[in-house]
Structure formats: structure tokens, C-alpha cells
PDB file of C-alpha atoms and ligand atoms in Angstrom:
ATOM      1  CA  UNK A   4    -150.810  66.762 198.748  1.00 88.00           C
ATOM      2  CA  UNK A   5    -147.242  65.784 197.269  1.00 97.00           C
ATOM      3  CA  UNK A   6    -146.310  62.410 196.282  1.00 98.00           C
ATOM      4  CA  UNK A   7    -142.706  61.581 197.680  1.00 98.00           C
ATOM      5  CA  UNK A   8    -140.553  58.928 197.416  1.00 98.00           C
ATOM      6  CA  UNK A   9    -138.205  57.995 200.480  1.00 98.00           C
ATOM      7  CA  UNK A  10    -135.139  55.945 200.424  1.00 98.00           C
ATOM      8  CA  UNK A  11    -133.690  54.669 203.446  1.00 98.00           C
ATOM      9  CA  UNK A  12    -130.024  52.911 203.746  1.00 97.00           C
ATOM     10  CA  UNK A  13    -128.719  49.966 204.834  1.00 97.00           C
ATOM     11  CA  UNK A  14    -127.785  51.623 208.716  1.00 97.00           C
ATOM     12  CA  UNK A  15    -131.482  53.054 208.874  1.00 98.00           C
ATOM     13  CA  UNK A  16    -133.072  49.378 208.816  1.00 98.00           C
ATOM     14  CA  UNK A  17    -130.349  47.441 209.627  1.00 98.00           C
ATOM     15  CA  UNK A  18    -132.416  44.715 212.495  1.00 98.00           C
ATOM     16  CA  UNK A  19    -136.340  44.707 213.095  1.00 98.00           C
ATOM     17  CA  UNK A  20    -136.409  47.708 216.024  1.00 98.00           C
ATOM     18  CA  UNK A  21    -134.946  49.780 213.258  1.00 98.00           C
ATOM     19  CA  UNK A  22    -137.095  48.790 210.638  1.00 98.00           C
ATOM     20  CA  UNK A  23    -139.856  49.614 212.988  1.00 98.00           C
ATOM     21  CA  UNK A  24    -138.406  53.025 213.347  1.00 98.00           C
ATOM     22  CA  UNK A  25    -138.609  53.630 209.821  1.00 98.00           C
ATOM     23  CA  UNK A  26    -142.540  52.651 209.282  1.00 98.00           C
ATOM     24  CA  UNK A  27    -143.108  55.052 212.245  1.00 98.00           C
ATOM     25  CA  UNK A  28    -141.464  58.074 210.044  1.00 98.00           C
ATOM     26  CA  UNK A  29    -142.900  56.703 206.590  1.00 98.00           C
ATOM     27  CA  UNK A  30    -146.399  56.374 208.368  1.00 98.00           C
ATOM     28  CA  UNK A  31    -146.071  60.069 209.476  1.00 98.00           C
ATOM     29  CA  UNK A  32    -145.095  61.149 206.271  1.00 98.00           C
ATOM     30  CA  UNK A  33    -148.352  59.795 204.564  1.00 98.00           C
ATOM     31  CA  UNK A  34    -150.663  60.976 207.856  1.00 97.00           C
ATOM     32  CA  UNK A  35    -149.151  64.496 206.895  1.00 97.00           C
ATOM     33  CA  UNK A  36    -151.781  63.772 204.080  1.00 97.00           C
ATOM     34  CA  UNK A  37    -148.729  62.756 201.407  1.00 98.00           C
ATOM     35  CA  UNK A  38    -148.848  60.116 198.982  1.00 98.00           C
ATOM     36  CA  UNK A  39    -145.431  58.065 199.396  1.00 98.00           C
ATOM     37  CA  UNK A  40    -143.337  55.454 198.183  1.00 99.00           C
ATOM     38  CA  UNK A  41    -140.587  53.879 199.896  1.00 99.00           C
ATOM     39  CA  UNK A  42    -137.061  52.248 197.938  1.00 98.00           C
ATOM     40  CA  UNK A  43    -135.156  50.568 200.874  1.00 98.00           C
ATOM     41  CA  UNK A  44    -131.590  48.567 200.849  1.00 98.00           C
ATOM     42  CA  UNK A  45    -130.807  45.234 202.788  1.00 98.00           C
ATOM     43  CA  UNK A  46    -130.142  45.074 205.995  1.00 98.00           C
ATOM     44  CA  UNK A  47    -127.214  46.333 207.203  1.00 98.00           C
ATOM     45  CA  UNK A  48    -124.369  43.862 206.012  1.00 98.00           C
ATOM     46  CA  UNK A  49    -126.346  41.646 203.961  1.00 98.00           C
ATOM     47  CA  UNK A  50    -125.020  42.386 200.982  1.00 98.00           C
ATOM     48  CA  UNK A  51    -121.555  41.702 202.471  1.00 98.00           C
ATOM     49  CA  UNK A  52    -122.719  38.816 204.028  1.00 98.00           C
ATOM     50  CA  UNK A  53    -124.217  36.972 200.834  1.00 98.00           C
ATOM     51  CA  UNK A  54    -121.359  38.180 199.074  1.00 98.00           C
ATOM     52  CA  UNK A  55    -119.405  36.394 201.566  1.00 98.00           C
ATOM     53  CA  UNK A  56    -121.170  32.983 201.307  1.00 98.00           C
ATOM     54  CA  UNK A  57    -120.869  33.078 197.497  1.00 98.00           C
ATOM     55  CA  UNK A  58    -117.136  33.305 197.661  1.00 98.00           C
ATOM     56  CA  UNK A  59    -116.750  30.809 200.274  1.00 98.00           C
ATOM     57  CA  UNK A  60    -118.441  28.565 197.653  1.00 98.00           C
ATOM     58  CA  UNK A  61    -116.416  29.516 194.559  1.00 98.00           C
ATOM     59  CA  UNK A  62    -114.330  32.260 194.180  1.00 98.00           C
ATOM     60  CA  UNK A  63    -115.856  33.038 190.845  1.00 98.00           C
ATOM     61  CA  UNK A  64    -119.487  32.862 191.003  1.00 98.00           C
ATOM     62  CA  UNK A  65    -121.660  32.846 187.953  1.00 98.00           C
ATOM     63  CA  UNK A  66    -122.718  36.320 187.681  1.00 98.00           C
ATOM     64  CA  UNK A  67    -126.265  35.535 187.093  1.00 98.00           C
ATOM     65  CA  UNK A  68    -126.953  33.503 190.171  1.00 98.00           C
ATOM     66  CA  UNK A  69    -124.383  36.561 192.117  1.00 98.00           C
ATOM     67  CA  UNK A  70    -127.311  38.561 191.184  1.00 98.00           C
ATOM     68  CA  UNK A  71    -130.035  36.357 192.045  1.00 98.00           C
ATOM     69  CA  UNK A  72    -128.387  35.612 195.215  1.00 98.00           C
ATOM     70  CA  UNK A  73    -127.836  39.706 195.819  1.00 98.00           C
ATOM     71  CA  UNK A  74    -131.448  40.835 195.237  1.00 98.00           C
ATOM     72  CA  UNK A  75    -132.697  38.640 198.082  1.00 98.00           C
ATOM     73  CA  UNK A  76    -131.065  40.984 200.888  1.00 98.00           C
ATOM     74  CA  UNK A  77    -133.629  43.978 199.331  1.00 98.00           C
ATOM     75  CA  UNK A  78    -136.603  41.543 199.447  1.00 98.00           C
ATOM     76  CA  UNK A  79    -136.526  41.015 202.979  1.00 98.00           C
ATOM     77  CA  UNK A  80    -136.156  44.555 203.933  1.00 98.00           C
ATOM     78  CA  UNK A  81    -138.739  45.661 201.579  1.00 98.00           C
ATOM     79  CA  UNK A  82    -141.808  42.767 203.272  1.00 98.00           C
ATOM     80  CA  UNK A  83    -140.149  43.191 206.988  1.00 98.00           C
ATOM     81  CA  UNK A  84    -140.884  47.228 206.472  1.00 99.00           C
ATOM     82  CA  UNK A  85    -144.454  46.205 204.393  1.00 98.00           C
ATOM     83  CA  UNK A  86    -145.533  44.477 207.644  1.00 98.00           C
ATOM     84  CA  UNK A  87    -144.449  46.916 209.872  1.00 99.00           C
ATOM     85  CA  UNK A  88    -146.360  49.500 208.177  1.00 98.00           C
ATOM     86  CA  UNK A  89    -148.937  47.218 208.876  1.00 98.00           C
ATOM     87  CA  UNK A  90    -147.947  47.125 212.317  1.00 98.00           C
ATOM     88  CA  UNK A  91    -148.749  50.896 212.439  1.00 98.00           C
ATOM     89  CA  UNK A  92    -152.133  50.226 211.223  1.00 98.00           C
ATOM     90  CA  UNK A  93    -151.566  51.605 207.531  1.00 98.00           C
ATOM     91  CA  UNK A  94    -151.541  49.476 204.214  1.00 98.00           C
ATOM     92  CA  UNK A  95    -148.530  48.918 202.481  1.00 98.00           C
ATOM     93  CA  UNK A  96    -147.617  46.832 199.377  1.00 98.00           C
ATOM     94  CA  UNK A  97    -144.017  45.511 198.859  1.00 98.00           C
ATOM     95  CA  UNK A  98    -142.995  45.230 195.284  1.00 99.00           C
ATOM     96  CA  UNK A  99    -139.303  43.887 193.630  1.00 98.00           C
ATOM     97  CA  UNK A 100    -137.553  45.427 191.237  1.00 98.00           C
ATOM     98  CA  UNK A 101    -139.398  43.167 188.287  1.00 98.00           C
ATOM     99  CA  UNK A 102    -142.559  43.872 189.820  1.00 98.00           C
ATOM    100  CA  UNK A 103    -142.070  47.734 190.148  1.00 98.00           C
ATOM    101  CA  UNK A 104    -141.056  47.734 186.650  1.00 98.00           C
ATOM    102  CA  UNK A 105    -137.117  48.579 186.612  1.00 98.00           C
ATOM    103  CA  UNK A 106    -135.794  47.351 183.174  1.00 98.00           C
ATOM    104  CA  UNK A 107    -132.355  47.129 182.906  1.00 98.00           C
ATOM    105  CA  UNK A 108    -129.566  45.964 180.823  1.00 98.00           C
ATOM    106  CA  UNK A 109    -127.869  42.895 180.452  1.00 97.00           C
ATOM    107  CA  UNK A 110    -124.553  43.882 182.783  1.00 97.00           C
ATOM    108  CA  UNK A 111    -124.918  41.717 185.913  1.00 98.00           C
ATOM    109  CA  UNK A 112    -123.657  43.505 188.826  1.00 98.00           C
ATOM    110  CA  UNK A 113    -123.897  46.876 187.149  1.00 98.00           C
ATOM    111  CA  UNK A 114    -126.683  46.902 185.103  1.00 98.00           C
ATOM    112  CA  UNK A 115    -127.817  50.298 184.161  1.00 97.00           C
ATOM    113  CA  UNK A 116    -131.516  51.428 184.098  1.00 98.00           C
ATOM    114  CA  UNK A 117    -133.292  51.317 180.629  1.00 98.00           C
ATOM    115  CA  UNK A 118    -136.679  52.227 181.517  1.00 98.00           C
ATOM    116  CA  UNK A 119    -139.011  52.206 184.656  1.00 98.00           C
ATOM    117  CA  UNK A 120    -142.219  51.352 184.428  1.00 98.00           C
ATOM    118  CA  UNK A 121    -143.803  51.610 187.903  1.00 98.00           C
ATOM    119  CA  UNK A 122    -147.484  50.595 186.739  1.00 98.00           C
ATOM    120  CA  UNK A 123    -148.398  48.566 189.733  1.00 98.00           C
ATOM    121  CA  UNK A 124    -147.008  51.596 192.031  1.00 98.00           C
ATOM    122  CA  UNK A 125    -148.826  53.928 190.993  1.00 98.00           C
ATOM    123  CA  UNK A 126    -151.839  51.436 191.461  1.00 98.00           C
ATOM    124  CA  UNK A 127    -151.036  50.596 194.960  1.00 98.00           C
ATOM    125  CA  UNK A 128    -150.821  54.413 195.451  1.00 98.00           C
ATOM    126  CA  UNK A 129    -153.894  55.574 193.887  1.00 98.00           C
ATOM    127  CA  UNK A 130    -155.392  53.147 196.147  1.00 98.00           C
ATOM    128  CA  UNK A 131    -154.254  54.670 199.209  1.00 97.00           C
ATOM    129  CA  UNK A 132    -151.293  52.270 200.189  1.00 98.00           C
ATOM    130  CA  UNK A 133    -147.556  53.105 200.529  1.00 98.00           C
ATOM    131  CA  UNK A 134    -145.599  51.432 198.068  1.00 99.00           C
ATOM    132  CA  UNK A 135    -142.535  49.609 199.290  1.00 98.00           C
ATOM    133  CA  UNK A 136    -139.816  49.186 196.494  1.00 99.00           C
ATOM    134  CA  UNK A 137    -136.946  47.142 196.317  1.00 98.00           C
ATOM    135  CA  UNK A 138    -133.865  49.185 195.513  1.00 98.00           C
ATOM    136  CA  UNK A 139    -130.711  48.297 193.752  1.00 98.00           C
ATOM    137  CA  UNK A 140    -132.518  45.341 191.550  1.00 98.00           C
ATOM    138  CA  UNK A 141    -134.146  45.227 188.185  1.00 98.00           C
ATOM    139  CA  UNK A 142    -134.677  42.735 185.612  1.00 98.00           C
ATOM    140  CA  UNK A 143    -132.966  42.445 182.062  1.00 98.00           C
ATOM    141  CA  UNK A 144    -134.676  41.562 178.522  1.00 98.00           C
ATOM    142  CA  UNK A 145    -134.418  38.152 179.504  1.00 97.00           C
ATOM    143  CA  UNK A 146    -136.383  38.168 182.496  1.00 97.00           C
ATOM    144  CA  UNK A 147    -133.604  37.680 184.974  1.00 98.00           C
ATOM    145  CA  UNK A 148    -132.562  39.605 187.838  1.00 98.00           C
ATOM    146  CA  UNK A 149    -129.978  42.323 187.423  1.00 98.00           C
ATOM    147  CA  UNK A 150    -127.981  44.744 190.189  1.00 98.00           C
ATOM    148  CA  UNK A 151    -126.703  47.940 189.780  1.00 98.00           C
ATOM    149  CA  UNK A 152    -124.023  47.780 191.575  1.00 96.00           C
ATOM    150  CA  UNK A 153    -123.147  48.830 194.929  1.00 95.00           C
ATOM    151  CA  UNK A 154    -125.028  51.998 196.475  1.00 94.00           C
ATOM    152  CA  UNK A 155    -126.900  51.344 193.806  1.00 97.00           C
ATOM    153  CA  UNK A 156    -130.285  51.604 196.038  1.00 97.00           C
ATOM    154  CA  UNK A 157    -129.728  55.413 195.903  1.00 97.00           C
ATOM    155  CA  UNK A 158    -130.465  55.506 192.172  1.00 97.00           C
ATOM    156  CA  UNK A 159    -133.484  53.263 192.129  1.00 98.00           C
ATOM    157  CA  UNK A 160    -135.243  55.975 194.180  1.00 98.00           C
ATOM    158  CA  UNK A 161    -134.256  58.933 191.770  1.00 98.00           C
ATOM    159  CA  UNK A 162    -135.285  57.082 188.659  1.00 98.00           C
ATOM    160  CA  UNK A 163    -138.699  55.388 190.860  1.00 98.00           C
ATOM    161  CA  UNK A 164    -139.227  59.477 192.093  1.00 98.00           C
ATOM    162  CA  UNK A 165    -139.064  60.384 188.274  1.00 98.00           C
ATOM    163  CA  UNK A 166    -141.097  57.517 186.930  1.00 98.00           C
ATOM    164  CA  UNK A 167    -143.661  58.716 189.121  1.00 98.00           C
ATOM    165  CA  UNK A 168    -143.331  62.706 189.221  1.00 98.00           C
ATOM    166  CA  UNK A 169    -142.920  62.610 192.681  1.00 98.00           C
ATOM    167  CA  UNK A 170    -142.208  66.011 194.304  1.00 98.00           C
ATOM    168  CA  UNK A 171    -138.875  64.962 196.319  1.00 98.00           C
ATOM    169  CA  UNK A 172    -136.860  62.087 196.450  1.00 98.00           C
ATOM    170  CA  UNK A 173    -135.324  61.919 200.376  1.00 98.00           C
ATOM    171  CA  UNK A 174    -132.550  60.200 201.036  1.00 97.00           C
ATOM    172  CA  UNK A 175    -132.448  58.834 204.449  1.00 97.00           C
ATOM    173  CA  UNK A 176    -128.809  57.744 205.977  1.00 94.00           C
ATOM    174  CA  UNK A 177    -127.167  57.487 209.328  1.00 92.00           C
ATOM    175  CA  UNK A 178    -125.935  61.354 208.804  1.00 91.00           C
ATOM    176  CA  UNK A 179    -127.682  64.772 208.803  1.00 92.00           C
ATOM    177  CA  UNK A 180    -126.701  65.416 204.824  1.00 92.00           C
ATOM    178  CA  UNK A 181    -123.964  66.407 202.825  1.00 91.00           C
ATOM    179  CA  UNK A 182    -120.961  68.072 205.041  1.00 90.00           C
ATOM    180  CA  UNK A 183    -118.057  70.707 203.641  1.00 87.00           C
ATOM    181  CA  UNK A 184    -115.352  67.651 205.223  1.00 84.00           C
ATOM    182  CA  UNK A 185    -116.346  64.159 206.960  1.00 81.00           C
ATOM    183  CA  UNK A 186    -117.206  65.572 210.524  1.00 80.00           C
ATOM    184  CA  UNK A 187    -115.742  62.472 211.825  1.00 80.00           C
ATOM    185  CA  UNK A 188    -112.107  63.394 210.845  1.00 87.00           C
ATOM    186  CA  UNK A 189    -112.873  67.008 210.558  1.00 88.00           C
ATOM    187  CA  UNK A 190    -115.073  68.482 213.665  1.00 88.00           C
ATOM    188  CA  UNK A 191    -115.221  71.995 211.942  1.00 90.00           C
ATOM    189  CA  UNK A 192    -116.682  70.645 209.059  1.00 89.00           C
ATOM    190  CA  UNK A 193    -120.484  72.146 208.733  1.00 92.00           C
ATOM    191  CA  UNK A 194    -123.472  70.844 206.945  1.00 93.00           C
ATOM    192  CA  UNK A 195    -124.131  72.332 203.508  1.00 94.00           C
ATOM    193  CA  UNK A 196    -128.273  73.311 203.843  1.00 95.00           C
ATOM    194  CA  UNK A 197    -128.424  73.224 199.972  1.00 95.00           C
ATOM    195  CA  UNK A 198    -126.544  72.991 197.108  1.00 93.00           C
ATOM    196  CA  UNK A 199    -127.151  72.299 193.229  1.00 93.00           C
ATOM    197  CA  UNK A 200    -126.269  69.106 191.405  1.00 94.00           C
ATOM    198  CA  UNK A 201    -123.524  70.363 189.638  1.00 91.00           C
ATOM    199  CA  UNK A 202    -121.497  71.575 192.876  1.00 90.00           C
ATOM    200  CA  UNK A 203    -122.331  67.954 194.997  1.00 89.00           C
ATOM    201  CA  UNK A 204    -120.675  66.124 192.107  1.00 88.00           C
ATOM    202  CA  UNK A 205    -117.111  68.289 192.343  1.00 86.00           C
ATOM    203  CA  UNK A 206    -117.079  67.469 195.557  1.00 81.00           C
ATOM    204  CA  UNK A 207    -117.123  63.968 194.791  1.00 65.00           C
ATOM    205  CA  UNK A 208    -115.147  62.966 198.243  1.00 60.00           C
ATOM    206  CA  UNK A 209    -117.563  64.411 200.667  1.00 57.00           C
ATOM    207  CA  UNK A 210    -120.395  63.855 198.561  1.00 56.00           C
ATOM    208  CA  UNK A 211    -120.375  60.320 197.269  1.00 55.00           C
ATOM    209  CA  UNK A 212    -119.609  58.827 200.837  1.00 70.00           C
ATOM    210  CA  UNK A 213    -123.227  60.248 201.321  1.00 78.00           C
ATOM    211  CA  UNK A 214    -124.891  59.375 198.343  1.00 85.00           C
ATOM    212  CA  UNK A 215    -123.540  57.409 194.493  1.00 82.00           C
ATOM    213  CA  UNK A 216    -122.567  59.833 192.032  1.00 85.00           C
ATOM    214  CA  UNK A 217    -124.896  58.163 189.725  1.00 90.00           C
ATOM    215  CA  UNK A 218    -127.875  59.319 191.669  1.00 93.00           C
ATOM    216  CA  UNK A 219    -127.344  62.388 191.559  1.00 94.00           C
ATOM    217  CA  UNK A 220    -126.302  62.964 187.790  1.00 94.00           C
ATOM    218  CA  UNK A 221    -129.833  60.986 187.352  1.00 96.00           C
ATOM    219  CA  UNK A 222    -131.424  63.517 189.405  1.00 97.00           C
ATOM    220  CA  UNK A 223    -129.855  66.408 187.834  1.00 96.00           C
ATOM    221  CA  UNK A 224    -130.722  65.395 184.286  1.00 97.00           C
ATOM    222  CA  UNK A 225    -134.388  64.895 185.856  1.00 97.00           C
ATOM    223  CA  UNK A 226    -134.127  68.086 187.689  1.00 97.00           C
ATOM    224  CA  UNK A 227    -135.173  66.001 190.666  1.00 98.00           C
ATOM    225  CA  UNK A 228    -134.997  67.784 193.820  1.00 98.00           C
ATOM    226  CA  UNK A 229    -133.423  65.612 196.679  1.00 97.00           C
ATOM    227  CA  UNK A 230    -133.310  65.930 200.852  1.00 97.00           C
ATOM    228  CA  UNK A 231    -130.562  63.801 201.984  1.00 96.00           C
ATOM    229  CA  UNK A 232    -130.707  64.100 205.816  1.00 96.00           C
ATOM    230  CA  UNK A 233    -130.643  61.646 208.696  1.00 96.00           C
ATOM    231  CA  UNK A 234    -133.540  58.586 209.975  1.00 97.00           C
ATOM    232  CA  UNK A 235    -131.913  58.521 213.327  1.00 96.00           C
ATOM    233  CA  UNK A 236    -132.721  62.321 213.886  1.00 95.00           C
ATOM    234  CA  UNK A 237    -135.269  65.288 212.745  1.00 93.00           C
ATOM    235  CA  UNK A 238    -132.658  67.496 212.045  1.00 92.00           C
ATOM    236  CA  UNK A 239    -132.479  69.093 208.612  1.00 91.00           C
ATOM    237  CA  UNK A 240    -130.373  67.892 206.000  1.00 96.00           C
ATOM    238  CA  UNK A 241    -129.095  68.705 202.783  1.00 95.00           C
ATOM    239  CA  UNK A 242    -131.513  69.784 199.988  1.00 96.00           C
ATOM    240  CA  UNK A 243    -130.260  69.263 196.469  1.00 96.00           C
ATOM    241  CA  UNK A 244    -132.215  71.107 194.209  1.00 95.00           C
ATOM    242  CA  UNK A 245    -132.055  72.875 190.383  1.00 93.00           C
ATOM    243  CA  UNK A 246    -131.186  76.548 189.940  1.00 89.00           C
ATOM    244  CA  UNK A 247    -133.878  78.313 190.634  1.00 88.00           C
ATOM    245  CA  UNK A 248    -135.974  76.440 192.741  1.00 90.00           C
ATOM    246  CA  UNK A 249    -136.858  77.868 196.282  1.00 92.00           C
ATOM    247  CA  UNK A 250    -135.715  74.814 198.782  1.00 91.00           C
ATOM    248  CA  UNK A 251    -138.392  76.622 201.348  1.00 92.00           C
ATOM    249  CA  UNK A 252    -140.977  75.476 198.535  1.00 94.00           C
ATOM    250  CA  UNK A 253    -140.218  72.086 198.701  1.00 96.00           C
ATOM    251  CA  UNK A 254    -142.560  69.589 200.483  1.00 96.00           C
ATOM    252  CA  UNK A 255    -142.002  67.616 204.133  1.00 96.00           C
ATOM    253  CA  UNK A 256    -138.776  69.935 205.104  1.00 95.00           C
ATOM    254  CA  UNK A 257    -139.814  69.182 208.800  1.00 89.00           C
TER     255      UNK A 257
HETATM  256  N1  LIG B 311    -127.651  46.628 199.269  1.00 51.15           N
HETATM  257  C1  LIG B 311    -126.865  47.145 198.174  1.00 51.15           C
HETATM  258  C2  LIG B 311    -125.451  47.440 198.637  1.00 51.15           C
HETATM  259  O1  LIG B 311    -125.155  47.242 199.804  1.00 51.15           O
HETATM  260  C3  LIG B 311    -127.479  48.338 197.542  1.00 51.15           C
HETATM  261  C4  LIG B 311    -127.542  49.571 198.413  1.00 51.15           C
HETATM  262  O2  LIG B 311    -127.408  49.480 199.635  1.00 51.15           O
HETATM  263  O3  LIG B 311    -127.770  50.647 197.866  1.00 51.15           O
HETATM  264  O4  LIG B 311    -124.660  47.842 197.846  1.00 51.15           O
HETATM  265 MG1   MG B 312    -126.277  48.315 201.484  1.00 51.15          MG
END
């Protein structure tokens, strides 16, 4: 059995049918007899969108409320996907970044992670439920919300897939992985199967449209393997993995 932790993008649960897509796949993951936890981003555009409505308030928002105001978009994503897990007839327990345990520090908008502390996570999963995360939120020493700034879901499910010595942290987009050139502007660009940490972050251009930068310098210092591949196909993506490791070793490559 591995324990995996899955992270799915804005574009992957962007209205209700897709969110319902999603509990499908995370529902086959776990009746593949896995243990899994899920980090998701807001819909869509919300964070745009609340962005928006702050600024059309005042053009220079408190930065505590900004975050307050930011880490609802991951909250409804996070209980929408929670109930349609329970839709599929599994359990599932939503958790935000406070209550998974992600302790940041004091920088609104791009607080970096201090600790993570995924206690009740690893309760809900020793209990036989999928854990639903919040991504992109945490909390600083005083108890209020923080962000880590844009993209910044990515990184909440490295450091949540290290808290927990998960197996693989997947990545799930709206592409299948990493490419040698954007396929949209370049058609003979071709998908990179794997690749080590180290080579993903030279590329930064390709790359980091794909996935932040920070995520994967969290991974490599982790030596977290990741699969970044696509939710709107089964297609393999792109493993990311340590020297050394086999990819073929790697659990749910399917
Ligand atoms: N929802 C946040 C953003 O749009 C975080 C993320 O998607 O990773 O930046
Ligand atoms: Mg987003």
C-alpha cells in the first residue's frame, strides 16, 4: 500500500462537473488499495476574482484581511471535493491550512512554510478517510491566516507529501507534464518522461509554467519524488525523481 498525496490545479476543479471528475480519480486511487491525501486550489479564477473585489474596494487592502479574504477560494474547493467524495460513496475529511497544521511566517501574501504539522491528517488517514487539504494557506504565530503566494498550492502538497512520508506527490494540471518547449507555440516540442530536480529548475521557462519553482527546490531538498501529468487525461506525465531512483518503482504510474 503507498500513501500519496495528490494535488490538483485550479483548471482541474474549476465548476462542480469538474470537481466531480476529480473525486472519481482520487476515489480510484484509494480503491487501488492506497492511502491518499488530496491539496487542491480554488476554483478556477477565484483567486482573481476575490482579488478583484478587494481592489474595487480599496486599492490597497490591508494585507491581513487580503489573506483572509484569499484563503476562502481553497475552502470551498477543498468541502465541494469532501462531499463529492462522499458522493462516490467513500469518506473524506476536508481540513484548512490551520487545521492541517501548516505554520508559517509572518509575510502575508508570501509567507513561507516553518513547519507542518499534519496531526489530524494522519488521523483522518489511519482511519480510512481521504484527507482533503487546503493548499496555498497556513497560519502565522499569531493565529492568523497567511498565503504563500501565487501557485503557491503546488508547494503545500510537497511539504504535506513530506510531513507525511508519502511515497509520491502528483501534480495534477490541465497538461500531460513537463514539455522540452510550450506545445502550444511549439508543436515539436515532446514531453520529458522524467527528469531530476536539478535539470526542471534550469529550465525554469518550460518548467515553472507547469509547476512553482519553489515546489520543486522543496521537493528536491526532500528528495520527494513527483508525477506531474494531466486530470483531464490518463496519459503519462512527467516523473521528477532523485538520482538514482527507478521511476518504474514508483507507485500509481497508471
Ligand atoms: N489559488 C492560488 C492561486 O491562484 C493558489 C494556487 O492555485 O496554487 O494562486
Ligand atoms: Mg489558482
Amino acid at each position: 500500500m503507498a500513501l500519496i498525496v495528490q494535488k490538483y490545479g485550479g483548471s482541474s476543479v474549476a465548476d462542480t462537473e469538474s470537481i466531480k471528475r476529480v473525486a472519481k480519480r482520487v476515489v480510484e486511487t484509494e480503491k487501488k488499495g492506497n492511502k491518499v491525501a488530496v491539496v487542491v486550489s480554488a476554483m478556477g479564477d477565484t483567486t482573481d476574482d476575490l482579488i478583484d473585489q478587494a481592489l474595487s474596494i480599496d486599492s490597497n487592502p490591508p494585507e491581513r484581511e487580503m489573506d483572509m479574504l484569499m484563503t476562502a477560494g481553497e475552502r470551498i474547493s477543498m468541502s465541494l471535493l469532501a462531499m463529492a467524495i462522499h458522493a462516490e460513496g467513500s469518506r473524506a475529511h476536508s481540513f484548512t491550512g490551520q487545521q492541517a497544521g501548516f505554520f508559517t511566517d509572518a509575510r502575508y501574501g508570501a509567507a513561507h512554510i516553518k513547519a507542518v504539522r499534519p496531526d489530524r491528517v494522519k488521523n483522518a488517514l489511519s482511519l480510512g478517510d481521504i484527507a482533503i487539504v487546503a493548499g496555498f494557506q497556513g497560519i502565522n504565530a499569531k493565529g492568523d491566516a497567511t498565503t504563500l503566494g501565487r501557485g503557491g498550492s503546488d508547494t503545500s502538497a510537497v511539504a504535506l507529501a513530506v510531513a507525511l512520508g508519502a511515497d509520491i506527490c502528483e501534480i495534477y494540471t490541465d497538461v500531460d507534464g513537463i514539455f522540452t518547449a510550450d506545445p502550444r507555440i511549439v508543436p515539436s516540442a515532446r514531453r520529458i518522461p522524467s527528469i531530476d530536480y536539478e535539470s526542471i529548475l534550469e529550465m525554469a521557462s518550460c518548467g515553472s509554467k507547469v509547476l512553482a519553482l519553489r515546489c520543486v527546490e522543496y521537493a528536491q531538498r526532500f528528495n520527494m519524488p513527483l508525477h506531474v501529468r494531466s486530470s483531464f487525461s490518463r496519459r503519462p506525465g512527467t516523473l521528477v525523481v532523485p538520482d538514482g531512483i527507478d521511476p518504474r518503482t514508483l507507485p500509481n504510474l497508471d
